[in-house]
mmCIF file of C-alpha atoms in Angstrom:
data_model
loop_
_atom_site.group_PDB
_atom_site.id
_atom_site.type_symbol
_atom_site.label_atom_id
_atom_site.label_comp_id
_atom_site.label_asym_id
_atom_site.label_seq_id
_atom_site.Cartn_x
_atom_site.Cartn_y
_atom_site.Cartn_z
ATOM 1 C CA MET A 16 36.429 102.237 111.612
ATOM 2 C CA GLN A 17 33.335 101.248 113.684
ATOM 3 C CA TYR A 18 34.628 101.996 117.429
ATOM 4 C CA GLY A 19 33.780 98.698 120.197
ATOM 5 C CA GLY A 20 33.687 99.813 123.708
ATOM 6 C CA GLN A 21 36.759 102.174 124.080
ATOM 7 C CA PRO A 22 36.831 104.138 121.194
ATOM 8 C CA GLN A 23 40.734 104.124 120.525
ATOM 9 C CA TYR A 24 41.227 107.697 119.475
ATOM 10 C CA GLY A 25 38.321 109.077 120.684
ATOM 11 C CA PRO A 26 34.439 109.281 118.715
ATOM 12 C CA VAL A 27 34.211 110.813 115.969
ATOM 13 C CA SER A 28 35.332 113.831 115.138
ATOM 14 C CA VAL A 29 33.322 116.494 114.696
ATOM 15 C CA ALA A 30 34.293 119.791 113.727
ATOM 16 C CA PRO A 31 36.182 120.769 110.275
ATOM 17 C CA GLN A 32 36.936 124.318 109.330
ATOM 18 C CA GLN A 33 34.769 127.155 108.460
ATOM 19 C CA GLY A 34 35.274 128.577 105.205
ATOM 20 C CA GLN A 35 36.660 131.891 105.220
ATOM 21 C CA GLY A 36 34.886 134.830 106.701
ATOM 22 C CA PHE A 37 31.971 133.184 108.873
ATOM 23 C CA GLY A 38 31.197 134.032 112.164
ATOM 24 C CA TRP A 39 32.808 132.166 115.699
ATOM 25 C CA GLY A 40 31.673 128.925 116.545
ATOM 26 C CA PRO A 41 34.028 125.962 117.280
ATOM 27 C CA THR A 42 36.375 124.870 114.702
ATOM 28 C CA PHE A 43 38.284 122.010 116.131
ATOM 29 C CA GLY A 44 37.853 117.788 116.692
ATOM 30 C CA PRO A 45 38.446 115.148 119.917
ATOM 31 C CA PRO A 46 42.273 114.080 119.641
ATOM 32 C CA GLY A 47 43.063 112.638 116.001
ATOM 33 C CA GLY A 48 39.914 113.215 114.516
ATOM 34 C CA PRO A 49 39.898 114.649 110.810
ATOM 35 C CA GLY A 50 38.261 117.537 111.937
ATOM 36 C CA GLY A 51 40.888 118.439 114.271
ATOM 37 C CA PRO A 52 44.969 120.304 113.566
ATOM 38 C CA GLY A 53 46.651 118.282 111.161
ATOM 39 C CA GLY A 54 43.361 117.611 109.600
ATOM 40 C CA PRO A 55 41.765 118.101 106.295
ATOM 41 C CA GLY A 56 40.544 121.653 105.988
ATOM 42 C CA PHE A 57 42.242 122.772 108.584
ATOM 43 C CA GLN A 58 42.891 126.708 108.155
ATOM 44 C CA PRO A 59 43.970 128.522 110.895
ATOM 45 C CA GLY A 60 43.294 131.902 111.491
ATOM 46 C CA TRP A 61 40.239 132.946 109.338
ATOM 47 C CA GLN A 62 38.310 136.023 110.948
ATOM 48 C CA PRO A 63 34.921 136.635 110.690
ATOM 49 C CA GLN A 64 33.690 139.605 108.313
ATOM 50 C CA ARG A 65 32.389 141.696 110.504
ATOM 51 C CA PRO A 66 31.222 145.732 110.251
ATOM 52 C CA ARG A 67 33.316 148.442 112.079
ATOM 53 C CA LYS A 68 32.613 151.724 113.239
ATOM 54 C CA LYS A 69 36.058 152.731 112.581
ATOM 55 C CA SER A 70 39.611 151.558 113.071
ATOM 56 C CA LYS A 71 42.915 153.329 114.906
ATOM 57 C CA ALA A 72 45.019 151.054 112.485
ATOM 58 C CA PRO A 73 45.397 151.634 108.391
ATOM 59 C CA ALA A 74 43.907 149.137 106.479
ATOM 60 C CA VAL A 75 46.567 147.296 104.624
ATOM 61 C CA LEU A 76 44.483 144.129 103.083
ATOM 62 C CA VAL A 77 40.924 142.826 102.279
ATOM 63 C CA LEU A 78 40.428 139.138 101.425
ATOM 64 C CA GLY A 79 37.775 138.541 98.920
ATOM 65 C CA LEU A 80 35.423 136.542 99.912
ATOM 66 C CA LEU A 81 34.561 133.458 97.987
ATOM 67 C CA ALA A 82 31.484 133.563 95.295
ATOM 68 C CA VAL A 83 30.024 130.100 95.248
ATOM 69 C CA ALA A 84 26.784 128.442 94.965
ATOM 70 C CA VAL A 85 24.368 127.538 98.216
ATOM 71 C CA ALA A 86 24.219 124.154 97.974
ATOM 72 C CA GLY A 87 21.926 121.944 99.620
ATOM 73 C CA LEU A 88 20.546 125.426 102.599
ATOM 74 C CA PHE A 89 17.378 124.473 104.208
ATOM 75 C CA VAL A 90 16.119 126.639 106.961
ATOM 76 C CA TRP A 91 13.431 124.616 109.251
ATOM 77 C CA ASN A 92 12.544 127.095 111.814
ATOM 78 C CA GLN A 93 13.826 130.273 113.713
ATOM 79 C CA VAL A 94 14.070 130.942 116.811
ATOM 80 C CA GLY A 95 13.823 134.227 119.152
ATOM 81 C CA GLU A 96 13.370 137.451 118.340
ATOM 82 C CA GLY A 97 14.290 139.744 116.185
ATOM 83 C CA SER A 98 16.893 142.868 116.666
ATOM 84 C CA ASP A 99 18.568 145.032 114.677
ATOM 85 C CA ASP A 100 21.650 144.253 112.226
ATOM 86 C CA ASP A 101 23.801 146.300 114.104
ATOM 87 C CA TYR A 102 23.315 146.772 118.266
ATOM 88 C CA THR A 103 25.624 148.281 120.061
ATOM 89 C CA PRO A 104 25.574 147.030 123.958
ATOM 90 C CA PRO A 105 25.201 149.607 126.486
ATOM 91 C CA VAL A 106 28.960 150.463 127.585
ATOM 92 C CA SER A 107 28.488 154.178 128.006
ATOM 93 C CA SER A 108 28.820 155.068 132.201
ATOM 94 C CA GLY A 109 26.886 158.203 131.314
ATOM 95 C CA ARG A 110 26.712 161.490 131.704
ATOM 96 C CA TYR A 111 27.160 163.895 134.577
ATOM 97 C CA THR A 112 26.487 167.800 134.774
ATOM 98 C CA PRO A 113 29.071 169.668 137.325
ATOM 99 C CA THR A 114 27.889 172.753 139.038
ATOM 100 C CA PRO A 115 28.558 176.246 138.081
ATOM 101 C CA THR A 116 31.158 177.590 140.399
ATOM 102 C CA THR A 117 30.199 181.305 141.768
ATOM 103 C CA THR A 118 31.500 183.755 143.714
ATOM 104 C CA THR A 119 29.699 185.101 147.912
ATOM 105 C CA GLU A 120 30.767 188.919 146.705
ATOM 106 C CA PRO A 121 30.554 190.015 143.210
ATOM 107 C CA THR A 122 33.753 192.093 142.161
ATOM 108 C CA SER A 123 31.271 194.305 139.939
ATOM 109 C CA GLU A 124 28.004 195.348 139.042
ATOM 110 C CA PRO A 125 26.061 192.267 138.214
ATOM 111 C CA THR A 126 24.835 192.526 134.502
ATOM 112 C CA SER A 127 21.704 190.693 132.739
ATOM 113 C CA GLU A 128 24.468 188.545 130.739
ATOM 114 C CA PRO A 129 26.116 185.368 132.622
ATOM 115 C CA THR A 130 30.083 185.808 132.552
ATOM 116 C CA SER A 131 30.460 182.310 131.275
ATOM 117 C CA GLU A 132 28.485 178.928 130.852
ATOM 118 C CA PRO A 133 28.027 175.964 132.134
ATOM 119 C CA THR A 134 30.206 173.739 131.113
ATOM 120 C CA THR A 135 29.154 170.208 130.442
ATOM 121 C CA THR A 136 31.110 166.943 130.593
ATOM 122 C CA GLU A 137 30.371 162.969 129.514
ATOM 123 C CA ALA A 138 32.754 159.836 130.618
ATOM 124 C CA PRO A 139 34.966 159.020 128.727
ATOM 125 C CA GLU A 140 33.777 155.893 126.741
ATOM 126 C CA PRO A 141 35.867 152.714 128.166
ATOM 127 C CA GLN A 142 38.374 151.854 126.789
ATOM 128 C CA ALA A 143 37.999 147.811 124.394
ATOM 129 C CA ILE A 144 40.298 146.310 127.112
ATOM 130 C CA ASP A 145 38.407 147.551 130.189
ATOM 131 C CA ILE A 146 35.027 145.654 128.678
ATOM 132 C CA VAL A 147 36.892 142.724 127.632
ATOM 133 C CA ALA A 148 38.693 142.046 131.134
ATOM 134 C CA LYS A 149 36.747 144.146 133.422
ATOM 135 C CA ASN A 150 32.979 143.341 132.284
ATOM 136 C CA LYS A 151 30.487 143.888 134.794
ATOM 137 C CA LEU A 152 29.327 139.721 134.002
ATOM 138 C CA TYR A 153 32.502 138.319 135.666
ATOM 139 C CA SER A 154 31.163 139.892 139.161
ATOM 140 C CA VAL A 155 27.404 138.600 139.131
ATOM 141 C CA GLY A 156 27.776 135.546 140.394
ATOM 142 C CA GLN A 157 26.716 131.804 139.708
ATOM 143 C CA MET A 158 23.836 130.822 136.876
ATOM 144 C CA ALA A 159 20.580 129.317 139.130
ATOM 145 C CA ALA A 160 19.732 126.239 137.769
ATOM 146 C CA THR A 161 17.055 126.528 134.608
ATOM 147 C CA ASN A 162 16.507 122.424 135.569
ATOM 148 C CA CYS A 163 17.490 121.759 131.337
ATOM 149 C CA ARG A 164 16.144 118.115 130.540
ATOM 150 C CA GLU A 165 18.576 116.896 127.425
ATOM 151 C CA PRO A 166 16.071 116.644 124.215
ATOM 152 C CA ARG A 167 14.780 112.793 124.603
ATOM 153 C CA VAL A 168 14.703 112.855 120.360
ATOM 154 C CA ARG A 169 17.565 111.416 118.981
ATOM 155 C CA PRO A 170 19.327 113.109 115.942
ATOM 156 C CA THR A 171 18.582 110.261 113.700
ATOM 157 C CA ASN A 172 18.068 113.109 110.953
ATOM 158 C CA ASN A 173 17.700 116.412 110.435
ATOM 159 C CA ARG A 174 14.251 117.533 111.376
ATOM 160 C CA ASN A 175 15.315 115.889 114.855
ATOM 161 C CA ALA A 176 18.369 117.294 115.064
ATOM 162 C CA ALA A 177 16.865 120.907 114.895
ATOM 163 C CA ALA A 178 14.707 119.384 117.291
ATOM 164 C CA TYR A 179 17.317 118.591 119.852
ATOM 165 C CA TRP A 180 18.924 122.309 119.537
ATOM 166 C CA ALA A 181 14.925 124.035 120.069
ATOM 167 C CA ALA A 182 14.596 122.321 123.209
ATOM 168 C CA ILE A 183 17.865 123.441 124.832
ATOM 169 C CA LYS A 184 17.361 126.896 123.623
ATOM 170 C CA PRO A 185 14.585 128.032 126.036
ATOM 171 C CA CYS A 186 16.875 126.786 129.034
ATOM 172 C CA LEU A 187 20.002 128.656 127.809
ATOM 173 C CA ASP A 188 17.652 131.480 126.955
ATOM 174 C CA ARG A 189 16.274 131.465 130.821
ATOM 175 C CA GLY A 190 20.079 131.070 132.464
ATOM 176 C CA TRP A 191 21.348 133.676 130.644
ATOM 177 C CA ALA A 192 18.707 136.278 131.080
ATOM 178 C CA SER A 193 19.321 137.182 134.394
ATOM 179 C CA LEU A 194 23.166 137.359 134.339
ATOM 180 C CA VAL A 195 23.027 140.089 130.993
ATOM 181 C CA THR A 196 20.487 141.997 132.940
ATOM 182 C CA LYS A 197 22.225 141.290 135.914
ATOM 183 C CA ALA A 198 25.414 143.024 135.041
ATOM 184 C CA GLY A 199 23.258 146.351 133.203
ATOM 185 C CA TYR A 200 22.862 145.063 129.964
ATOM 186 C CA ARG A 201 19.829 144.759 127.964
ATOM 187 C CA PHE A 202 19.010 140.950 126.834
ATOM 188 C CA VAL A 203 17.901 140.475 123.650
ATOM 189 C CA PRO A 204 17.834 136.617 122.680
ATOM 190 C CA PRO A 205 19.162 134.957 119.616
ATOM 191 C CA LYS A 206 17.456 134.142 117.436
ATOM 192 C CA MET A 207 18.564 130.248 116.052
ATOM 193 C CA THR A 208 18.248 128.727 112.470
ATOM 194 C CA TYR A 209 18.599 125.361 110.973
ATOM 195 C CA TRP A 210 20.606 124.486 108.299
ATOM 196 C CA ALA A 211 22.371 121.832 106.194
ATOM 197 C CA GLY A 212 24.676 121.785 102.635
ATOM 198 C CA THR A 213 28.527 123.126 102.166
ATOM 199 C CA SER A 214 27.343 126.361 102.053
ATOM 200 C CA THR A 215 25.605 129.070 103.420
ATOM 201 C CA SER A 216 25.209 133.108 103.265
ATOM 202 C CA THR A 217 24.783 135.263 106.002
ATOM 203 C CA PRO A 218 25.826 138.675 106.821
ATOM 204 C CA CYS A 219 28.597 137.547 107.885
ATOM 205 C CA GLY A 220 29.971 135.492 105.151
ATOM 206 C CA ASN A 221 28.867 133.582 101.926
ATOM 207 C CA GLY A 222 31.041 130.299 100.869
ATOM 208 C CA PRO A 223 31.547 127.069 102.522
ATOM 209 C CA VAL A 224 31.346 126.226 106.019
ATOM 210 C CA ALA A 225 31.215 122.883 107.678
ATOM 211 C CA VAL A 226 30.351 123.514 111.360
ATOM 212 C CA PRO A 227 27.365 125.387 113.673
ATOM 213 C CA PHE A 228 28.463 129.727 113.668
ATOM 214 C CA TYR A 229 27.271 132.440 115.309
ATOM 215 C CA CYS A 230 26.819 135.474 113.709
ATOM 216 C CA PRO A 231 27.209 138.699 115.297
ATOM 217 C CA SER A 232 25.437 141.216 112.656
ATOM 218 C CA ASN A 233 21.845 139.788 112.955
ATOM 219 C CA GLN A 234 22.269 137.865 116.118
ATOM 220 C CA THR A 235 21.943 134.586 115.174
ATOM 221 C CA MET A 236 23.143 131.371 115.323
ATOM 222 C CA TYR A 237 23.283 128.741 112.828
ATOM 223 C CA MET A 238 22.910 125.277 113.961
ATOM 224 C CA LYS A 239 24.126 122.743 110.645
ATOM 225 C CA VAL A 240 21.999 119.631 111.379
ATOM 226 C CA ASP A 241 23.715 117.186 109.066
ATOM 227 C CA VAL A 242 26.674 117.309 110.687
ATOM 228 C CA PHE A 243 25.400 116.375 113.799
ATOM 229 C CA VAL A 244 23.303 113.913 112.361
ATOM 230 C CA LYS A 245 26.325 112.375 110.656
ATOM 231 C CA THR A 246 28.206 112.765 114.008
ATOM 232 C CA TYR A 247 25.531 110.250 116.020
ATOM 233 C CA LEU A 248 24.725 107.883 113.288
ATOM 234 C CA GLU A 249 28.574 107.268 111.943
ATOM 235 C CA TYR A 250 29.307 104.677 114.658
ATOM 236 C CA PRO A 251 26.581 102.674 116.911
ATOM 237 C CA ASP A 252 28.675 102.116 120.275
ATOM 238 C CA ALA A 253 26.294 103.884 123.212
ATOM 239 C CA GLU A 254 29.255 106.015 124.126
ATOM 240 C CA SER A 255 30.176 107.233 120.485
ATOM 241 C CA LYS A 256 26.705 108.341 120.404
ATOM 242 C CA ALA A 257 26.694 109.728 124.092
ATOM 243 C CA TYR A 258 29.775 112.031 122.458
ATOM 244 C CA SER A 259 28.341 113.369 119.674
ATOM 245 C CA ARG A 260 25.674 114.266 121.888
ATOM 246 C CA MET A 261 27.027 115.798 124.930
ATOM 247 C CA TRP A 262 29.657 117.187 122.211
ATOM 248 C CA TYR A 263 26.405 118.844 120.208
ATOM 249 C CA SER A 264 24.867 120.093 123.998
ATOM 250 C CA ARG A 265 28.035 122.280 124.468
ATOM 251 C CA SER A 266 28.247 123.336 120.627
ATOM 252 C CA ILE A 267 25.094 125.017 121.271
ATOM 253 C CA ALA A 268 25.995 126.159 124.525
ATOM 254 C CA HIS A 269 28.879 127.623 122.653
ATOM 255 C CA GLU A 270 27.627 130.256 119.863
ATOM 256 C CA TYR A 271 25.403 131.037 122.660
ATOM 257 C CA GLY A 272 27.947 131.926 124.578
ATOM 258 C CA HIS A 273 29.542 134.306 121.444
ATOM 259 C CA HIS A 274 25.946 135.881 122.466
ATOM 260 C CA VAL A 275 25.971 137.119 125.636
ATOM 261 C CA GLN A 276 29.767 138.529 124.364
ATOM 262 C CA GLU A 277 28.022 140.220 121.595
ATOM 263 C CA LEU A 278 25.124 141.373 124.186
ATOM 264 C CA THR A 279 27.539 142.371 126.598
ATOM 265 C CA GLY A 280 30.340 144.183 124.558
ATOM 266 C CA ILE A 281 33.114 142.198 124.675
ATOM 267 C CA LEU A 282 32.667 140.309 121.178
ATOM 268 C CA GLU A 283 33.221 144.148 119.358
ATOM 269 C CA ALA A 284 35.897 145.053 121.467
ATOM 270 C CA ALA A 285 37.908 142.165 121.447
ATOM 271 C CA HIS A 286 37.208 141.759 117.761
ATOM 272 C CA ASP A 287 39.053 145.782 117.632
ATOM 273 C CA LEU A 288 41.543 144.225 119.730
ATOM 274 C CA GLU A 289 42.180 141.377 117.732
ATOM 275 C CA TYR A 290 42.121 143.956 114.373
ATOM 276 C CA ASP A 291 44.467 146.212 116.659
ATOM 277 C CA ALA A 292 47.094 143.463 117.004
ATOM 278 C CA ALA A 293 51.016 144.107 115.839
ATOM 279 C CA SER A 294 51.510 140.766 115.033
ATOM 280 C CA TYR A 295 49.505 137.044 113.985
ATOM 281 C CA ALA A 296 50.982 136.040 116.929
ATOM 282 C CA ASP A 297 48.828 138.601 118.817
ATOM 283 C CA ARG A 298 45.918 138.326 116.891
ATOM 284 C CA LEU A 299 46.085 134.428 117.125
ATOM 285 C CA ARG A 300 45.666 134.373 121.076
ATOM 286 C CA MET A 301 43.664 136.847 121.205
ATOM 287 C CA ASN A 302 40.809 135.306 119.007
ATOM 288 C CA ARG A 303 42.095 132.696 121.297
ATOM 289 C CA ARG A 304 40.688 133.957 124.308
ATOM 290 C CA THR A 305 37.312 134.982 122.545
ATOM 291 C CA GLU A 306 37.007 131.479 122.092
ATOM 292 C CA LEU A 307 37.678 129.931 125.220
ATOM 293 C CA GLN A 308 35.409 132.581 126.702
ATOM 294 C CA ALA A 309 32.381 131.454 125.109
ATOM 295 C CA ASN A 310 33.649 127.128 125.966
ATOM 296 C CA CYS A 311 33.780 128.460 128.931
ATOM 297 C CA PHE A 312 30.517 130.185 129.315
ATOM 298 C CA ALA A 313 29.611 127.134 128.202
ATOM 299 C CA GLY A 314 30.267 124.901 130.552
ATOM 300 C CA VAL A 315 29.205 127.997 133.223
ATOM 301 C CA PHE A 316 25.417 126.232 132.133
ATOM 302 C CA LEU A 317 26.213 123.045 131.977
ATOM 303 C CA ALA A 318 27.308 123.371 134.717
ATOM 304 C CA VAL A 319 24.171 124.229 136.835
ATOM 305 C CA ASN A 320 22.516 121.531 134.536
ATOM 306 C CA LYS A 321 24.153 118.831 135.598
ATOM 307 C CA ARG A 322 21.561 116.971 138.010
ATOM 308 C CA SER A 323 18.234 117.976 135.501
ATOM 309 C CA TYR A 324 19.970 116.874 132.202
ATOM 310 C CA PRO A 325 21.321 114.927 133.816
ATOM 311 C CA ILE A 326 25.383 115.024 132.804
ATOM 312 C CA ASN A 327 26.797 111.333 134.588
ATOM 313 C CA GLY A 328 26.697 108.222 134.140
ATOM 314 C CA LEU A 329 27.911 107.552 130.481
ATOM 315 C CA MET A 330 27.707 110.998 129.797
ATOM 316 C CA LEU A 331 29.979 112.744 132.114
ATOM 317 C CA GLN A 332 32.106 109.594 131.039
ATOM 318 C CA VAL A 333 32.457 110.797 127.325
ATOM 319 C CA TRP A 334 32.355 115.107 129.011
ATOM 320 C CA ASN A 335 35.594 114.381 130.860
ATOM 321 C CA LYS A 336 37.070 111.978 128.432
ATOM 322 C CA TRP A 337 36.258 113.279 125.178
ATOM 323 C CA VAL A 338 34.274 116.632 124.748
ATOM 324 C CA VAL A 339 36.851 118.393 127.389
ATOM 325 C CA THR A 340 40.325 117.398 126.601
ATOM 326 C CA ALA A 341 39.811 118.680 122.678
ATOM 327 C CA GLY A 342 41.638 121.143 121.562
ATOM 328 C CA ASP A 343 43.948 122.759 119.339
ATOM 329 C CA LYS A 344 48.183 121.916 119.436
ATOM 330 C CA PRO A 345 49.350 124.919 121.982
ATOM 331 C CA ASN A 346 49.986 128.228 120.412
ATOM 332 C CA GLU A 347 48.806 127.365 116.581
ATOM 333 C CA GLY A 348 44.719 126.937 117.073
ATOM 334 C CA THR A 349 42.458 129.537 116.801
ATOM 335 C CA HIS A 350 40.603 127.608 120.294
ATOM 336 C CA GLY A 351 42.967 126.794 122.714
ATOM 337 C CA SER A 352 45.066 123.852 123.357
ATOM 338 C CA LYS A 353 43.716 120.851 125.950
ATOM 339 C CA ALA A 354 45.592 122.417 128.875
ATOM 340 C CA SER A 355 43.615 125.805 128.115
ATOM 341 C CA GLN A 356 40.610 124.000 127.454
ATOM 342 C CA ALA A 357 40.527 122.243 130.576
ATOM 343 C CA ARG A 358 41.875 125.580 132.714
ATOM 344 C CA PHE A 359 38.393 127.472 131.508
ATOM 345 C CA MET A 360 35.553 125.449 130.725
ATOM 346 C CA GLY A 361 36.431 122.397 132.414
ATOM 347 C CA GLN A 362 36.636 124.931 136.009
ATOM 348 C CA SER A 363 33.189 126.456 134.301
ATOM 349 C CA PHE A 364 32.210 123.481 134.951
ATOM 350 C CA LYS A 365 32.536 123.260 137.809
ATOM 351 C CA THR A 366 31.601 126.164 139.557
ATOM 352 C CA GLY A 367 29.139 127.854 136.828
ATOM 353 C CA ASN A 368 30.345 130.854 137.232
ATOM 354 C CA PRO A 369 31.027 133.069 134.638
ATOM 355 C CA ALA A 370 33.867 134.810 136.675
ATOM 356 C CA THR A 371 35.575 132.076 135.656
ATOM 357 C CA CYS A 372 35.410 133.010 132.375
ATOM 358 C CA ASN A 373 37.437 135.932 131.943
ATOM 359 C CA THR A 374 39.693 134.734 129.418
ATOM 360 C CA TYR A 375 40.989 138.459 128.918
ATOM 361 C CA THR A 376 43.422 138.615 131.942
ATOM 362 C CA ALA A 377 44.783 135.134 131.688
ATOM 363 C CA SER A 378 48.945 135.296 131.251
ATOM 364 C CA PRO A 379 49.434 134.140 126.974
ATOM 365 C CA ASN A 380 50.594 130.889 128.786
ATOM 366 C CA ASN A 381 47.212 130.193 129.917
ATOM 367 C CA VAL A 382 45.656 131.063 126.897
ATOM 368 C CA SER A 383 47.450 129.226 124.479
#
């Protein structure tokens, strides 16, 4: 069905579910779209496979990944600096050595040997809940504009889709570098790989996947170009094409948001909290907090670059009408309801401040 003028159910849907075992990425489509909740391939609750240092909870089940052949995979380019596969965010608050106590008058003859050894006490390592709920990133203030402009290239083929995202990534690097550093963490830009096909192999898993995603094990954004091209070319009207560009501008900013979570320790701490949650509902809610925050971080970046991009006219119209209103059914999906998207990404698009994005202290009703 082609859309002319105002689409009846929103422009084309974009995000069928990714396969079991992959990293974090957008997995819902606009209202009524085939990739949204209830549509083909919808599989709520798949969690990423991530190396764990240790766990207090007993291992109760290991889900094996389906071994599938990589079909149609191709990679053009990688952007950014390399990094270790297992990066540990600097979340320790440091150490101190107390001064040994002494008496002013000796009670016995001095001895050449000290009566006790000076003690050294290490500050306790921050708890996972403190890392996600009290992270210093929330206090660094508004992101500075990077004067990012929407790329002129249009995603009419895979190579152009890659070029579109490649032009946006340096803006994200500049915007987040100062905030991450100001929060006291080491900034390392993510790598970015472009691919197409039905499945791929990464350190986060192997198998079918249908959307862009982020793998924390190698700090890489895997940007699936063919889904961008398909969305852009599927319908000829201007609103659908503007929607595609706005959705996928948000998409790269969302995946970058997961990288910011990784650098600041939030992603690993949230994963630990999710792993230790008492019930499926609690695990799903923790996953939603993580995804809602990544979308909120995307809103931060887009907010401060509204004027230069520019996000106005038709681009602003599709943002308000289709992008910020996309979501899962309340309390059922992994990425949050329409109301929750508006509460976090909608607000950060106004503030440009990561303080808006503390999803981990929000009430359960606000992360539905």
